[in-house]
Short mmCIF file of N, CA and C in Angstrom, two decimals:
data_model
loop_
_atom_site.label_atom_id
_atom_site.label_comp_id
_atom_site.label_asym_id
_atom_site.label_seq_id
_atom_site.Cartn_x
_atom_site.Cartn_y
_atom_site.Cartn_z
N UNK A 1290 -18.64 -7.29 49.91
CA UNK A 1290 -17.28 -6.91 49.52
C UNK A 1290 -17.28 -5.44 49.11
N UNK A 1291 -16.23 -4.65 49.31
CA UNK A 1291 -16.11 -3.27 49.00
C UNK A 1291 -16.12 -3.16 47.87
N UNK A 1292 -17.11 -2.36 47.18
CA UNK A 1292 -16.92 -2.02 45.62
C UNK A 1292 -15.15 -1.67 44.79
N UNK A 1293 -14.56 -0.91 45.65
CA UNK A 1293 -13.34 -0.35 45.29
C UNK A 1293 -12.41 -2.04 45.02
N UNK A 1294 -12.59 -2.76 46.01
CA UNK A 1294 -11.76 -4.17 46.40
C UNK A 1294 -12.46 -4.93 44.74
N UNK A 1295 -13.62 -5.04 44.67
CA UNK A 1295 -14.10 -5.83 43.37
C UNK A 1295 -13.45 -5.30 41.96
N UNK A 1296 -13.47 -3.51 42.12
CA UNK A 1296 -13.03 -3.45 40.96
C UNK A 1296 -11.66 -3.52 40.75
N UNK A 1297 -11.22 -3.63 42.08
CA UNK A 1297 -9.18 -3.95 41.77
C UNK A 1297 -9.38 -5.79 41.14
N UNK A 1298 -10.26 -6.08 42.18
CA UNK A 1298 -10.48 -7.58 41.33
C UNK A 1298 -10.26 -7.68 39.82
N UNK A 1299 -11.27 -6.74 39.41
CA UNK A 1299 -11.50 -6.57 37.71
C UNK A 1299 -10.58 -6.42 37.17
N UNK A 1300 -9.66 -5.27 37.47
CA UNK A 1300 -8.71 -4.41 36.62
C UNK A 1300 -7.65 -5.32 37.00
N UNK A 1301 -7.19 -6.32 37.57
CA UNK A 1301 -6.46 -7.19 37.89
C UNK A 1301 -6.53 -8.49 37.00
N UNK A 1302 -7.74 -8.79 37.14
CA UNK A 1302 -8.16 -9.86 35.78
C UNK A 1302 -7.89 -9.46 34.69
N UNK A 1303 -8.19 -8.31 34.42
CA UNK A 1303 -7.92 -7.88 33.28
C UNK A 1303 -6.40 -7.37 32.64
N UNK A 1304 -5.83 -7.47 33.54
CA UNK A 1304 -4.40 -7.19 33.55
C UNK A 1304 -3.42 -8.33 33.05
N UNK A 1305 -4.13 -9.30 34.24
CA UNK A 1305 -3.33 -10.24 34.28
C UNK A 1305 -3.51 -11.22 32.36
N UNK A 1306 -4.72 -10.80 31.92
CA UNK A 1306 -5.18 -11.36 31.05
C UNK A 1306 -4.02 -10.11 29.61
N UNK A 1307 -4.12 -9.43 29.40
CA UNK A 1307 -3.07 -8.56 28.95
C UNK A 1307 -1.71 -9.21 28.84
N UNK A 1308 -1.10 -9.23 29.94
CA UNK A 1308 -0.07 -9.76 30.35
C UNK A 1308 0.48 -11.08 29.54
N UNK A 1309 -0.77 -11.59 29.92
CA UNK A 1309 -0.42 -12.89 29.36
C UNK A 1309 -0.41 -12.89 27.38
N UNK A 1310 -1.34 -11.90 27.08
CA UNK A 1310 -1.22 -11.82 25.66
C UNK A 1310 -0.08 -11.26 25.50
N UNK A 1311 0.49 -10.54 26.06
CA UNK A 1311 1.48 -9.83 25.12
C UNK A 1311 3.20 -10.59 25.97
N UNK A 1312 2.96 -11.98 26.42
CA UNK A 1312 3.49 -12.87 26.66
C UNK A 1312 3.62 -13.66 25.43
N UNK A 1313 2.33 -13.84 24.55
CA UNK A 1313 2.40 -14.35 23.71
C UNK A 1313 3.11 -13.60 22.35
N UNK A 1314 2.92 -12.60 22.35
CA UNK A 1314 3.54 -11.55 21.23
C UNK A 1314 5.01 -12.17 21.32
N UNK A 1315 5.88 -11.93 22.83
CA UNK A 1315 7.01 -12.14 22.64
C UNK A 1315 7.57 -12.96 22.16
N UNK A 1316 6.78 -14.39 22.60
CA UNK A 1316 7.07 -15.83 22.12
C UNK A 1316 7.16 -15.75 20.73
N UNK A 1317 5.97 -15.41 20.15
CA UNK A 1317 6.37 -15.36 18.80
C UNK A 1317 7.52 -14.35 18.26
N UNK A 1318 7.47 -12.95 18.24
CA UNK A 1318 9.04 -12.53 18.43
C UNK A 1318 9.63 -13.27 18.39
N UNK A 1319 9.92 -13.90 19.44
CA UNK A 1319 11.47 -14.90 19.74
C UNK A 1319 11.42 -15.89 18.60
N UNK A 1320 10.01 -16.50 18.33
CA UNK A 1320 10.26 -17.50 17.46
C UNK A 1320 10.51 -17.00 15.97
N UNK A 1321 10.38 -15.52 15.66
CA UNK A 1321 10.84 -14.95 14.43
C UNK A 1321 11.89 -14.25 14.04
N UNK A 1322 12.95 -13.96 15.76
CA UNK A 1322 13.68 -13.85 16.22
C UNK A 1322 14.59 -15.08 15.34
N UNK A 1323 14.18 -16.47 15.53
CA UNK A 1323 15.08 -17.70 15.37
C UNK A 1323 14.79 -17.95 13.82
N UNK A 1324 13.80 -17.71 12.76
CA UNK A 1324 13.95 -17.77 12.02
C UNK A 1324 14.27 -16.24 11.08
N UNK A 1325 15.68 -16.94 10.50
CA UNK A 1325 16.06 -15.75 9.41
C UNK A 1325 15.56 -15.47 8.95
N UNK A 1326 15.22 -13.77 8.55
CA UNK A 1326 14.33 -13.11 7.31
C UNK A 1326 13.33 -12.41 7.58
N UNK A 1327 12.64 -13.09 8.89
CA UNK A 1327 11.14 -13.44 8.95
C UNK A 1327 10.62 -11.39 9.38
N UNK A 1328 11.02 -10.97 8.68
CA UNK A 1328 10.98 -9.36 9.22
C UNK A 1328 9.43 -8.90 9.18
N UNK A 1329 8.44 -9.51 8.28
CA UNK A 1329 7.47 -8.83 8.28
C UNK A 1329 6.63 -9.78 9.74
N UNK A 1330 6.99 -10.81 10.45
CA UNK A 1330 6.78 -11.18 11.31
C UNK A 1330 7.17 -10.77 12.54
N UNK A 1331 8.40 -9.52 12.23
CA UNK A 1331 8.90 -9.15 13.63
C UNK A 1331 8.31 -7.60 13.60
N UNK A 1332 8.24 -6.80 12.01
CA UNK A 1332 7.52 -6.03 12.07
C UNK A 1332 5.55 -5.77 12.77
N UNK A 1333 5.35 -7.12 12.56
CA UNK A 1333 4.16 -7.05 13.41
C UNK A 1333 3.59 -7.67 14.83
N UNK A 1334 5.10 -8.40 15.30
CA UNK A 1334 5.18 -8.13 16.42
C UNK A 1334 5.51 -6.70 16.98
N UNK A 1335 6.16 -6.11 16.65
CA UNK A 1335 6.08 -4.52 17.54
C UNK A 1335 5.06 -3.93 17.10
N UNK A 1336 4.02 -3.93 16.36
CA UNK A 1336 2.97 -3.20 16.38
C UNK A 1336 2.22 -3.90 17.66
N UNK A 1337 2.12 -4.81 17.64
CA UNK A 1337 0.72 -5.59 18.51
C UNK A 1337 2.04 -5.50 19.98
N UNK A 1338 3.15 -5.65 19.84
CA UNK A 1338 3.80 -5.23 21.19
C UNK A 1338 3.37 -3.60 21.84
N UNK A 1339 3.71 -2.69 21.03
CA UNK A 1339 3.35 -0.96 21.44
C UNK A 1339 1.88 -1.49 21.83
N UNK A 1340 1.00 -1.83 20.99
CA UNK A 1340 -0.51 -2.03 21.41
C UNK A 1340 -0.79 -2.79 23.15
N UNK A 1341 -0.32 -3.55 22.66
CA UNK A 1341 -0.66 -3.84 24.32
C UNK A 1341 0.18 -3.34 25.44
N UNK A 1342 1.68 -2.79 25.14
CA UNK A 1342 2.17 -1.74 26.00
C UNK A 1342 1.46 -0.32 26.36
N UNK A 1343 0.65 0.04 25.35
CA UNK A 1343 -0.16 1.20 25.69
C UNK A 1343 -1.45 0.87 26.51
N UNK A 1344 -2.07 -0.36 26.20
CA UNK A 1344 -3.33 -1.35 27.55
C UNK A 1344 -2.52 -1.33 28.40
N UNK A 1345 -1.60 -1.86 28.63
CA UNK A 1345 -1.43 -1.95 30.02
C UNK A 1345 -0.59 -1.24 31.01
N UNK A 1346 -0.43 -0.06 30.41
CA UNK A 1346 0.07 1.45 31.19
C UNK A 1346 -1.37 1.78 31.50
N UNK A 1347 -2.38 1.80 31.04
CA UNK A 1347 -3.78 2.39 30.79
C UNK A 1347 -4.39 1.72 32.15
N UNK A 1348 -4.03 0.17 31.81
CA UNK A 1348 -5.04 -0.95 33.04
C UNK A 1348 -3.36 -0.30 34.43
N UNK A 1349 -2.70 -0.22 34.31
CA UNK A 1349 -1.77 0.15 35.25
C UNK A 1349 -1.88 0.94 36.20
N UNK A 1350 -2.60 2.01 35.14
CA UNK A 1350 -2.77 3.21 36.08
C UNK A 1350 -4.12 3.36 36.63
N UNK A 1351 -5.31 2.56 35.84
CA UNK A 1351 -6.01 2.45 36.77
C UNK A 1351 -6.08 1.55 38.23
N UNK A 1352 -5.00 0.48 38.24
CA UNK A 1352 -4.52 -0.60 39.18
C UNK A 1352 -4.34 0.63 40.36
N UNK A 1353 -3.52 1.39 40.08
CA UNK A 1353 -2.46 2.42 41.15
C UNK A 1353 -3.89 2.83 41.27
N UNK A 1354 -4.60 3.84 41.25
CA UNK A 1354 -5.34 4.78 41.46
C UNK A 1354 -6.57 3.94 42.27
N UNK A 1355 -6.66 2.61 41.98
CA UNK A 1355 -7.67 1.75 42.87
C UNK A 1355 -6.75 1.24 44.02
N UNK A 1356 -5.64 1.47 44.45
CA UNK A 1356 -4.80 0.88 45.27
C UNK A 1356 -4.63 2.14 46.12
N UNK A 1357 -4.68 3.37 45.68
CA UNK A 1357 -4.66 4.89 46.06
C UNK A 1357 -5.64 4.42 46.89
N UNK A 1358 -7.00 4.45 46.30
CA UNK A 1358 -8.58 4.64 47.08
C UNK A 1358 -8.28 3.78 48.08
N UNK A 1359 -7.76 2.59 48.19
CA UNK A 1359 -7.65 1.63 49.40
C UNK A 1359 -6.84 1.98 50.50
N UNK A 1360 -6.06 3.28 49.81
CA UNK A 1360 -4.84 3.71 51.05
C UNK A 1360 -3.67 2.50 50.77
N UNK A 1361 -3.47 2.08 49.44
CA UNK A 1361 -1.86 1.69 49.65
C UNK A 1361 -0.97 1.82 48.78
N UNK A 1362 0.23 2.23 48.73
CA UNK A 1362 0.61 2.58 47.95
C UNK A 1362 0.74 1.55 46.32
N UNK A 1363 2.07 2.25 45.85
CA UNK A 1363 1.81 1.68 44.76
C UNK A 1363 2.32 0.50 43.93
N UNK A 1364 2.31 -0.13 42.59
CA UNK A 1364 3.10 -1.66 42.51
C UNK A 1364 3.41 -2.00 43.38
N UNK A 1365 4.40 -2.83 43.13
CA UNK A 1365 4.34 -4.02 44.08
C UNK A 1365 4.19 -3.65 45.72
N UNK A 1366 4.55 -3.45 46.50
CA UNK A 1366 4.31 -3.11 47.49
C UNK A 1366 2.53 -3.03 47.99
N UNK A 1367 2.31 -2.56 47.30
CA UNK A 1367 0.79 -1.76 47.32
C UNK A 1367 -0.10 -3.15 46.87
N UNK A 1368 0.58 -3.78 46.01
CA UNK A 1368 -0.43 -5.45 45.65
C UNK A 1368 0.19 -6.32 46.57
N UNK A 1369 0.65 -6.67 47.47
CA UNK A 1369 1.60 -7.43 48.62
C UNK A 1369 0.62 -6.79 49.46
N UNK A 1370 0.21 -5.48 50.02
CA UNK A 1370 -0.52 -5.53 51.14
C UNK A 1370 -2.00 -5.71 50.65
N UNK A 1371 -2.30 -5.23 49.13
CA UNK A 1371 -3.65 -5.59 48.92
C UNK A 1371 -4.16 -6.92 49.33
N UNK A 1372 -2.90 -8.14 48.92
CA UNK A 1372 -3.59 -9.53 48.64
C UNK A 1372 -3.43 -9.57 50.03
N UNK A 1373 -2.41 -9.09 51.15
CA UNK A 1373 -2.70 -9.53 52.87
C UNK A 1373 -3.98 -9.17 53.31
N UNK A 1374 -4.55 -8.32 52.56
CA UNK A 1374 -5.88 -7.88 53.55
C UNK A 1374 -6.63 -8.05 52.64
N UNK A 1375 -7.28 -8.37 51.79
CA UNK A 1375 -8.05 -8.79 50.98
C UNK A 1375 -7.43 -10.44 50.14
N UNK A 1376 -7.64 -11.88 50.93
CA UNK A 1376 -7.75 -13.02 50.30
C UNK A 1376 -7.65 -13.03 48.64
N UNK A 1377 -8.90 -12.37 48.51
CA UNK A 1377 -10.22 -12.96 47.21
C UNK A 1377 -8.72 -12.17 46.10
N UNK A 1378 -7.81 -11.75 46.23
CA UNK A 1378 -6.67 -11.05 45.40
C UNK A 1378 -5.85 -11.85 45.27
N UNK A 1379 -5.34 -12.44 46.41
CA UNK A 1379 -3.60 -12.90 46.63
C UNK A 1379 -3.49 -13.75 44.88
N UNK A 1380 -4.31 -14.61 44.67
CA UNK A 1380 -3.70 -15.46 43.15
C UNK A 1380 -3.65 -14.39 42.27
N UNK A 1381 -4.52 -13.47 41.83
CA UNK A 1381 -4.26 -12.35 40.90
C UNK A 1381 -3.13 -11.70 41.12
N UNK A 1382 -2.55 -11.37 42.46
CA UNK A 1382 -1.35 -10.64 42.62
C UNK A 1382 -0.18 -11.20 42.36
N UNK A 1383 -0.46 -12.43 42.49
CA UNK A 1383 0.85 -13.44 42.52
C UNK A 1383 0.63 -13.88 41.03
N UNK A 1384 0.00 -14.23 40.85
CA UNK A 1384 -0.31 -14.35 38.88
C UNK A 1384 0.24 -13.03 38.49
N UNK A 1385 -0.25 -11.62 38.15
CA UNK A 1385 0.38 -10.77 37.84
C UNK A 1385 1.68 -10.43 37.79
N UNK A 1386 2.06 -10.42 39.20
CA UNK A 1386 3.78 -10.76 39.32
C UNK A 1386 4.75 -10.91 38.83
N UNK A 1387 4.22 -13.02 38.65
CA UNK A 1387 4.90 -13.91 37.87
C UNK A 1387 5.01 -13.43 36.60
N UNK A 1388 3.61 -13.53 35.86
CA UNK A 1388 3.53 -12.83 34.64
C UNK A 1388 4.12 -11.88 33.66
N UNK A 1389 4.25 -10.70 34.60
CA UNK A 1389 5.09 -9.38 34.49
C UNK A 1389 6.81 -10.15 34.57
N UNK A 1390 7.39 -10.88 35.47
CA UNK A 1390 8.39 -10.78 35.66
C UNK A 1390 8.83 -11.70 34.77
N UNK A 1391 7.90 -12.73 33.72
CA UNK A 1391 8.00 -13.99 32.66
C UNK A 1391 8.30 -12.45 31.57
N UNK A 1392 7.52 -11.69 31.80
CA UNK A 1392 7.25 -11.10 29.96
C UNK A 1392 8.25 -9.93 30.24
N UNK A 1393 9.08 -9.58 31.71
CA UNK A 1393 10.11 -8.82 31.29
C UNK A 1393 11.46 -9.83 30.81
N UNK A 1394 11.76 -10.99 31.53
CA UNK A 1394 12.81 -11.83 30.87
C UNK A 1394 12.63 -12.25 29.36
N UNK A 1395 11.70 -12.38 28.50
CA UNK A 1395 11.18 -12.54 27.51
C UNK A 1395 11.70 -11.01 26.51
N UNK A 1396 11.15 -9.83 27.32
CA UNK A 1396 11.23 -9.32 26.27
C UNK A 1396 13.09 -8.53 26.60
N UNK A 1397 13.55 -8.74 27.64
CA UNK A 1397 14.98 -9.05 27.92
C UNK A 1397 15.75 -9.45 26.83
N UNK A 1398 15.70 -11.06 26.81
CA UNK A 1398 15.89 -11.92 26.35
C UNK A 1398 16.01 -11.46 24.70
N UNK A 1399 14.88 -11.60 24.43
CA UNK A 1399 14.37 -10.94 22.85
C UNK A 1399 15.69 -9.34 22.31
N UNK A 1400 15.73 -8.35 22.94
CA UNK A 1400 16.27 -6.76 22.98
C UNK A 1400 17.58 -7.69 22.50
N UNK A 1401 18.29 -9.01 23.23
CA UNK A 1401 19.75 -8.68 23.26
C UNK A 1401 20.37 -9.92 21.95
N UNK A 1402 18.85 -10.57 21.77
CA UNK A 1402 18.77 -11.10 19.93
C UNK A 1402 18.82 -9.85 19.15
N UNK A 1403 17.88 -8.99 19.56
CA UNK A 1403 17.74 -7.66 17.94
C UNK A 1403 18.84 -6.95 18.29
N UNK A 1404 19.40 -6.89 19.30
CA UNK A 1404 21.30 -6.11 19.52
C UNK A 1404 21.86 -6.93 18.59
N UNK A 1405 22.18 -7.90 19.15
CA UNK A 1405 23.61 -8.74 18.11
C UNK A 1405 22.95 -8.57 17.06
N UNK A 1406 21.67 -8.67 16.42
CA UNK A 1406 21.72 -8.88 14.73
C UNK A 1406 22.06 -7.42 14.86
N UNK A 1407 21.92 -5.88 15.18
CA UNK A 1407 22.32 -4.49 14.87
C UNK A 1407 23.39 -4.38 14.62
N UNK A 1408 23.93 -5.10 16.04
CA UNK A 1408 25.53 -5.27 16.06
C UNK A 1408 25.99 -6.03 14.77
N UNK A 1409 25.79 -7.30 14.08
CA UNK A 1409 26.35 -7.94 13.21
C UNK A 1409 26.26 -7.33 11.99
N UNK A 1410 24.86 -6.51 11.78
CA UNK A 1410 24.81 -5.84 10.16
C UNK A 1410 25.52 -4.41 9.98
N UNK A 1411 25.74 -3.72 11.40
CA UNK A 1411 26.72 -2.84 11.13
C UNK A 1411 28.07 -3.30 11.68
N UNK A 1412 28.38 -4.15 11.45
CA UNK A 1412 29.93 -5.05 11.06
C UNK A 1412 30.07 -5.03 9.69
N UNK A 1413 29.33 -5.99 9.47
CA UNK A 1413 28.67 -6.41 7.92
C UNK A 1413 28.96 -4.98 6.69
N UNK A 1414 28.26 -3.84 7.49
CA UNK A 1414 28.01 -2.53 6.93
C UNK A 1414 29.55 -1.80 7.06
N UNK A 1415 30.04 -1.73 7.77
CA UNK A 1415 31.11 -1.57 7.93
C UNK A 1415 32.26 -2.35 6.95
N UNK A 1416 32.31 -3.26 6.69
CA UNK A 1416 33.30 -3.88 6.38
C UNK A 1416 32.92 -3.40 4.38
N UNK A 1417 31.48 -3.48 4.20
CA UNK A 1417 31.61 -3.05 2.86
C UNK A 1417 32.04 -2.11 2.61
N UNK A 1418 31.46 -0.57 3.20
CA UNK A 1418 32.23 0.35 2.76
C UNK A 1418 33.48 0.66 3.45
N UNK A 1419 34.15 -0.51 3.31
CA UNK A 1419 36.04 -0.23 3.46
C UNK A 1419 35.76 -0.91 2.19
N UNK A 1420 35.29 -2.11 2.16
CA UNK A 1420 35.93 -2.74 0.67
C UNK A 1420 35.83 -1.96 -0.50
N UNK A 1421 34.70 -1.23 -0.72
CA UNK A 1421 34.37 -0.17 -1.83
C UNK A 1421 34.96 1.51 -1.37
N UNK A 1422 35.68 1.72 -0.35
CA UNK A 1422 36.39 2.65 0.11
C UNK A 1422 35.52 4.05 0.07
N UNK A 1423 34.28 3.57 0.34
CA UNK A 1423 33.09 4.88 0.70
C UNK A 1423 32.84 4.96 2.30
N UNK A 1424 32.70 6.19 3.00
CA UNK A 1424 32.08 6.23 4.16
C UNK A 1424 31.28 5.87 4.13
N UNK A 1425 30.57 6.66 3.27
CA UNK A 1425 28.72 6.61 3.20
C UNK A 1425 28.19 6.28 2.36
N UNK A 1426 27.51 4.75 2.18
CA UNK A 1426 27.05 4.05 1.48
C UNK A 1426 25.57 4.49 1.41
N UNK A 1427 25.08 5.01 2.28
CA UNK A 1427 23.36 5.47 3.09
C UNK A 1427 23.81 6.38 3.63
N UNK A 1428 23.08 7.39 3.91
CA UNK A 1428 22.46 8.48 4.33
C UNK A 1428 22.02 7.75 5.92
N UNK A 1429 21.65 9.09 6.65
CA UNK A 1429 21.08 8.47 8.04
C UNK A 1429 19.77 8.19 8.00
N UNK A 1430 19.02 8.04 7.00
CA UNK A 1430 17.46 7.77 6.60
C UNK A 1430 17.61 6.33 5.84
N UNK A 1431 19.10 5.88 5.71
CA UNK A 1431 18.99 4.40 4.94
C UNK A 1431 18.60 4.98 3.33
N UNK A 1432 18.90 5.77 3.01
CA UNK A 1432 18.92 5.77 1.51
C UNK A 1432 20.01 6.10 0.50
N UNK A 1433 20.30 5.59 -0.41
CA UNK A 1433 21.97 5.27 -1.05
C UNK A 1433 22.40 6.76 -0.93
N UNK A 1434 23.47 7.16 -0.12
CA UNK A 1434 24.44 8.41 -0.59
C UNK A 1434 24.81 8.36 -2.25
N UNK A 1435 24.20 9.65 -2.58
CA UNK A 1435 24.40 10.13 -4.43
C UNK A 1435 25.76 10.45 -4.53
N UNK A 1436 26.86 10.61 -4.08
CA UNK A 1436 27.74 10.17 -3.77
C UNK A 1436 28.31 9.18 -4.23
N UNK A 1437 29.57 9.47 -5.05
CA UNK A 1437 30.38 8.17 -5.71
C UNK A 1437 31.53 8.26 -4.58
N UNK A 1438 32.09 6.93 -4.80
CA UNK A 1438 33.41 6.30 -4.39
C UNK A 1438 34.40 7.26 -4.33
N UNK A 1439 35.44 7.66 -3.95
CA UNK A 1439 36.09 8.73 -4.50
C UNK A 1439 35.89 10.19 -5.26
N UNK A 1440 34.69 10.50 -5.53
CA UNK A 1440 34.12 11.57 -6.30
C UNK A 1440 35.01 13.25 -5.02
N UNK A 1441 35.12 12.56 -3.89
CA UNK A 1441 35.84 13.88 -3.08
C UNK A 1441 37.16 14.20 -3.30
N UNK A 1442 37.49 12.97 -3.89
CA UNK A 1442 38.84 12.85 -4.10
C UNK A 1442 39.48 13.50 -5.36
N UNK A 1443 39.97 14.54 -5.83
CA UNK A 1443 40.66 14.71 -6.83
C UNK A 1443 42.52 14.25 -7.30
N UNK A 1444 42.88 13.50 -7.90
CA UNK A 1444 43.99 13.30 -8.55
C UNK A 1444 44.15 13.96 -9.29
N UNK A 1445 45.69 14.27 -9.57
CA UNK A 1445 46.34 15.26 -10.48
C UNK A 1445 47.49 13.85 -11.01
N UNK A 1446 47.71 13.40 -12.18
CA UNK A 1446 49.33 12.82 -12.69
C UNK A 1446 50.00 13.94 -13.18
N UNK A 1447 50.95 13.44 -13.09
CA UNK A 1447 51.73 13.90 -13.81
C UNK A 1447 53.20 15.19 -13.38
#
């Protein structure tokens, strides 16, 4: 077997194995997604999410650059003719695929949960400062405007 063909093997296994972890990241996401509160659980899902988004730009680009050496181009296209002419691929390609196209609906899926809650707390945020008749309750860093209620406002009676 061609050395170049084994190590797309590798970097393919190894991909596909990636993939699948940070398949799992999402799941959980989603499942901290469904329970209220759970923030220091969603906070460490996006750490270990960026983490394996940065592996697998890394295993990505070595994928392309072993698909280069073979003469084909690149994603998909380029793994469609790999697995036609090289067998010992086609399940890795088609595993990868699937994989990729599970953990983009996932993390799809997930973006348009953390929208509506953005969307609902600046409703939420909104509606207080009308009730307390302040613009700016926070600063754009999220920290309380020193700033009173009316303090811009001067009245005169009389």
């Amino acid at each position: 077997m061609n050395n170049v063909v084994l190590q797309l093997e590798q970097c393919l296994e190894q991909e596909v194995d990636l993939v699948q972890s940070f398949i799992s990241v999402l799941e959980e996401e989603a499942q901290a997604l469904t329970e209220a509160g759970d923030t220091d659980a969603l906070g460490e899902s996006t750490v270990a999410k960026n983490r394996y988004a940065d592996q697998l730009a890394l295993v990505a680009d070595e994928r392309q650059a072993l698909l280069a050496q073979l003469g084909y181009p690149g994603d998909k296209p380029g793994l469609d003719a790999a697995a036609l002419n090289h067998p010992q691929l086609r399940d890795l390609c088609k595993a990868l695929l699937e994989k990729a196209d599970t953990a983009s609906q996932l993390n799809a899926s997930n973006g348009i949960v953390i929208n509506t809650f953005l969307a609902h707390n600046q409703q939420a945020l909104d509606m207080v400062r009308g009730l307390v008749g302040a613009s700016n309750l926070y600063d754009a860093s999220g920290r309380k405007n020193s700033a009173q209620p009316g303090s811009g406002k001067k009245f005169k009676a009389g």
